[in-house]
Amino acid sequence: MEEKKFILTISRQYGCGGRELAGLLAEKLGVHLYDRQIVHLAAAKLGINDLHEKELLELENRVKPLSSRFIPFHSFGMAMGESSQGMFMAESNVVRKLAADGPCIFLGRCADYALRKRDDVFSIFVCADDDYREERGRTVYEGKTLKELNRENEKRARYYDYYTGRKWGDGTNYDLVVNTSKEPLGKIADGIIAYIRTVKG
């Protein structure tokens, strides 16, 4: 019998190795990994052609922590009235279109929410102990402190919570929560694949 194919969505704490884990999973499963490509595709759909990747990523996170809604893009040279809501909606549309093409992995971009109505999606949240993330901050993330890593987590949580109405990192919103500080990433990837095949196969 042919093995069922699934779409994986991966959300992760900054500094936990989630990007590397996603890459390993994509390699082992033989599927494409979508990450920042989604940002560029969404920008193209909105007609944004004059921003560098760093500016697009900043644009993604332009959400106020309080109740104010939808910050204009005009500081980036966009027409007044455009908003971060437009970017979120465009990214969600891109995710759904790519998912329709077949099995793949999405890293971040609220893909778990965008694909919540599909029954072939398996969502994962990746986290790690502070000591592990602090060490990776020093060795992998150019000397970033744990405080700096946590500040990025706050941005991700604010964005996710704001647009999905869910709580970022809450285990009840995901099919599986993985702590990367416990085992090598390769072993964790194998464990995730075995688990998905057991519960979804």
Tab-separated table of C-alpha atoms in Angstrom:
chain	number	residue	atom	x	y	z
A	1	MET	CA	0.000	0.000	0.000
A	2	GLU	CA	1.311	3.429	-0.926
A	3	GLU	CA	2.345	5.522	2.066
A	4	LYS	CA	0.188	8.542	2.804
A	5	LYS	CA	1.804	11.904	2.158
A	6	PHE	CA	1.351	14.816	4.532
A	7	ILE	CA	2.085	18.501	4.720
A	8	LEU	CA	4.145	19.574	7.724
A	9	THR	CA	4.034	23.001	9.312
A	10	ILE	CA	6.796	23.934	11.743
A	11	SER	CA	6.710	26.815	14.206
A	12	ARG	CA	9.692	27.340	16.478
A	13	GLN	CA	11.364	29.349	19.179
A	14	TYR	CA	14.250	31.437	17.949
A	15	GLY	CA	17.558	29.710	18.585
A	16	CYS	CA	16.248	26.175	19.080
A	17	GLY	CA	17.469	24.734	15.780
A	18	GLY	CA	14.040	24.622	14.180
A	19	ARG	CA	15.292	25.728	10.776
A	20	GLU	CA	17.955	23.006	10.736
A	21	LEU	CA	15.397	20.442	11.877
A	22	ALA	CA	13.025	21.495	9.093
A	23	GLY	CA	15.845	21.069	6.588
A	24	LEU	CA	16.605	17.578	7.848
A	25	LEU	CA	12.939	16.597	7.680
A	26	ALA	CA	12.641	17.902	4.118
A	27	GLU	CA	15.742	15.975	3.092
A	28	LYS	CA	14.635	12.726	4.741
A	29	LEU	CA	11.093	12.965	3.359
A	30	GLY	CA	12.181	14.150	-0.072
A	31	VAL	CA	9.876	17.167	-0.079
A	32	HIS	CA	10.361	20.881	-0.610
A	33	LEU	CA	10.859	23.245	2.328
A	34	TYR	CA	9.242	26.663	2.080
A	35	ASP	CA	10.420	29.456	4.343
A	36	ARG	CA	11.298	32.979	3.255
A	37	GLN	CA	10.314	32.211	-0.327
A	38	ILE	CA	6.745	32.700	0.907
A	39	VAL	CA	7.534	36.300	1.869
A	40	HIS	CA	8.880	37.099	-1.591
A	41	LEU	CA	5.965	35.408	-3.364
A	42	ALA	CA	3.479	37.289	-1.167
A	43	ALA	CA	5.263	40.590	-1.813
A	44	ALA	CA	5.078	39.948	-5.560
A	45	LYS	CA	1.322	39.330	-5.290
A	46	LEU	CA	0.994	42.705	-3.573
A	47	GLY	CA	3.134	44.421	-6.190
A	48	ILE	CA	5.969	45.115	-3.742
A	49	ASN	CA	9.088	44.941	-5.867
A	50	ASP	CA	11.424	47.510	-4.341
A	51	LEU	CA	12.198	46.070	-0.896
A	52	HIS	CA	15.109	43.865	0.132
A	53	GLU	CA	14.503	40.678	2.108
A	54	LYS	CA	15.443	42.316	5.406
A	55	GLU	CA	12.873	45.069	4.814
A	56	LEU	CA	10.209	42.503	3.904
A	57	LEU	CA	10.880	40.575	7.105
A	58	GLU	CA	10.588	43.793	9.108
A	59	LEU	CA	7.359	44.526	7.291
A	60	GLU	CA	6.016	41.148	8.394
A	61	ASN	CA	6.468	42.052	12.039
A	62	ARG	CA	4.898	45.512	11.986
A	63	VAL	CA	2.191	44.645	14.493
A	64	LYS	CA	1.634	46.782	17.559
A	65	PRO	CA	1.570	44.915	20.885
A	66	LEU	CA	-1.642	46.638	21.990
A	67	SER	CA	-5.062	46.913	20.398
A	68	SER	CA	-4.217	49.215	17.484
A	69	ARG	CA	-4.754	47.404	14.211
A	70	PHE	CA	-3.035	47.263	10.846
A	71	ILE	CA	-0.082	49.607	10.597
A	72	PRO	CA	0.303	51.348	7.200
A	73	PHE	CA	3.168	50.502	4.870
A	74	HIS	CA	3.691	54.156	3.958
A	75	SER	CA	7.029	54.334	5.792
A	76	PHE	CA	8.269	51.841	3.211
A	77	GLY	CA	7.125	53.986	0.320
A	78	MET	CA	3.830	52.108	-0.107
A	79	ALA	CA	0.498	53.757	-0.838
A	80	MET	CA	-1.399	54.875	2.223
A	81	GLY	CA	-4.006	52.322	3.233
A	82	GLU	CA	-1.876	49.241	2.588
A	83	SER	CA	-1.303	47.304	5.775
A	84	SER	CA	0.430	44.376	7.418
A	85	GLN	CA	-2.926	42.621	7.140
A	86	GLY	CA	-2.427	42.577	3.375
A	87	MET	CA	0.939	40.875	3.778
A	88	PHE	CA	-0.489	38.284	6.149
A	89	MET	CA	-3.372	37.496	3.807
A	90	ALA	CA	-1.074	37.279	0.788
A	91	GLU	CA	1.277	34.911	2.622
A	92	SER	CA	-1.661	32.729	3.696
A	93	ASN	CA	-2.856	32.539	0.089
A	94	VAL	CA	0.631	31.571	-1.079
A	95	VAL	CA	0.823	28.840	1.582
A	96	ARG	CA	-2.531	27.388	0.535
A	97	LYS	CA	-1.553	27.431	-3.139
A	98	LEU	CA	1.775	25.703	-2.493
A	99	ALA	CA	0.074	23.123	-0.267
A	100	ALA	CA	-2.348	22.330	-3.094
A	101	ASP	CA	0.636	21.298	-5.237
A	102	GLY	CA	1.471	18.381	-2.940
A	103	PRO	CA	3.434	17.293	0.158
A	104	CYS	CA	5.896	19.873	1.494
A	105	ILE	CA	7.106	21.555	4.683
A	106	PHE	CA	6.344	25.116	5.753
A	107	LEU	CA	8.552	26.885	8.275
A	108	GLY	CA	6.735	29.616	10.187
A	109	ARG	CA	4.485	32.116	8.382
A	110	CYS	CA	1.439	30.956	10.437
A	111	ALA	CA	1.102	28.060	7.980
A	112	ASP	CA	-0.583	25.866	10.583
A	113	TYR	CA	-3.386	28.412	10.779
A	114	ALA	CA	-3.590	29.003	7.032
A	115	LEU	CA	-3.987	25.248	6.464
A	116	ARG	CA	-6.178	24.511	9.481
A	117	LYS	CA	-9.079	23.286	7.328
A	118	ARG	CA	-7.039	20.540	5.640
A	119	ASP	CA	-6.951	17.063	7.141
A	120	ASP	CA	-3.548	16.135	5.692
A	121	VAL	CA	-1.579	18.685	7.720
A	122	PHE	CA	0.646	17.808	10.696
A	123	SER	CA	1.719	20.794	12.800
A	124	ILE	CA	4.836	20.857	14.962
A	125	PHE	CA	6.112	23.364	17.487
A	126	VAL	CA	9.858	23.239	18.203
A	127	CYS	CA	11.313	24.585	21.442
A	128	ALA	CA	14.434	24.153	23.564
A	129	ASP	CA	15.752	24.784	27.072
A	130	ASP	CA	17.197	28.231	27.778
A	131	ASP	CA	20.718	26.863	28.313
A	132	TYR	CA	20.663	25.190	24.904
A	133	ARG	CA	19.336	28.292	23.166
A	134	GLU	CA	21.809	30.515	24.991
A	135	GLU	CA	24.709	28.348	23.796
A	136	ARG	CA	23.414	28.405	20.230
A	137	GLY	CA	23.046	32.163	20.499
A	138	ARG	CA	26.761	32.398	21.209
A	139	THR	CA	27.925	29.841	18.647
A	140	VAL	CA	25.361	29.883	15.824
A	141	TYR	CA	23.628	33.258	16.023
A	142	GLU	CA	26.688	35.514	16.057
A	143	GLY	CA	26.858	36.014	19.795
A	144	LYS	CA	23.209	36.834	20.449
A	145	THR	CA	22.222	36.757	24.101
A	146	LEU	CA	19.275	34.811	25.476
A	147	LYS	CA	17.539	38.153	26.007
A	148	GLU	CA	17.903	38.965	22.313
A	149	LEU	CA	16.608	35.525	21.325
A	150	ASN	CA	13.610	35.959	23.602
A	151	ARG	CA	12.891	39.362	22.123
A	152	GLU	CA	12.534	37.701	18.723
A	153	ASN	CA	10.213	35.119	20.277
A	154	GLU	CA	8.060	37.947	21.585
A	155	LYS	CA	7.748	39.324	18.045
A	156	ARG	CA	6.750	35.917	16.694
A	157	ALA	CA	4.219	35.396	19.454
A	158	ARG	CA	2.725	38.878	18.979
A	159	TYR	CA	2.363	38.363	15.223
A	160	TYR	CA	0.898	34.870	15.517
A	161	ASP	CA	-1.503	35.756	18.330
A	162	TYR	CA	-2.599	38.948	16.575
A	163	TYR	CA	-3.524	37.342	13.274
A	164	THR	CA	-4.683	33.869	14.281
A	165	GLY	CA	-6.453	34.497	17.577
A	166	ARG	CA	-4.467	31.577	18.960
A	167	LYS	CA	-1.611	31.514	21.455
A	168	TRP	CA	1.802	30.929	19.892
A	169	GLY	CA	3.595	27.966	21.465
A	170	ASP	CA	0.504	26.599	23.204
A	171	GLY	CA	0.804	22.830	22.795
A	172	THR	CA	-2.935	22.437	22.282
A	173	ASN	CA	-2.608	24.220	18.932
A	174	TYR	CA	-0.142	21.680	17.503
A	175	ASP	CA	-0.018	17.960	16.780
A	176	LEU	CA	3.427	17.615	18.324
A	177	VAL	CA	5.753	19.703	20.509
A	178	VAL	CA	9.457	18.845	20.324
A	179	ASN	CA	12.318	19.906	22.602
A	180	THR	CA	15.539	19.944	20.573
A	181	SER	CA	17.825	20.268	23.584
A	182	LYS	CA	17.299	16.616	24.526
A	183	GLU	CA	18.694	14.722	21.507
A	184	PRO	CA	20.672	15.337	18.266
A	185	LEU	CA	18.580	16.953	15.541
A	186	GLY	CA	19.000	13.992	13.191
A	187	LYS	CA	17.618	11.610	15.789
A	188	ILE	CA	14.738	13.983	16.523
A	189	ALA	CA	13.898	14.186	12.810
A	190	ASP	CA	13.790	10.394	12.579
A	191	GLY	CA	11.558	10.278	15.653
A	192	ILE	CA	9.144	12.836	14.198
A	193	ILE	CA	8.857	10.905	10.929
A	194	ALA	CA	8.273	7.627	12.777
A	195	TYR	CA	5.620	9.253	14.951
A	196	ILE	CA	3.780	10.810	12.000
A	197	ARG	CA	3.772	7.491	10.158
A	198	THR	CA	2.373	5.785	13.234
A	199	VAL	CA	-0.457	8.203	13.958
A	200	LYS	CA	-1.242	9.275	10.396
A	201	GLY	CA	-0.339	6.171	8.397
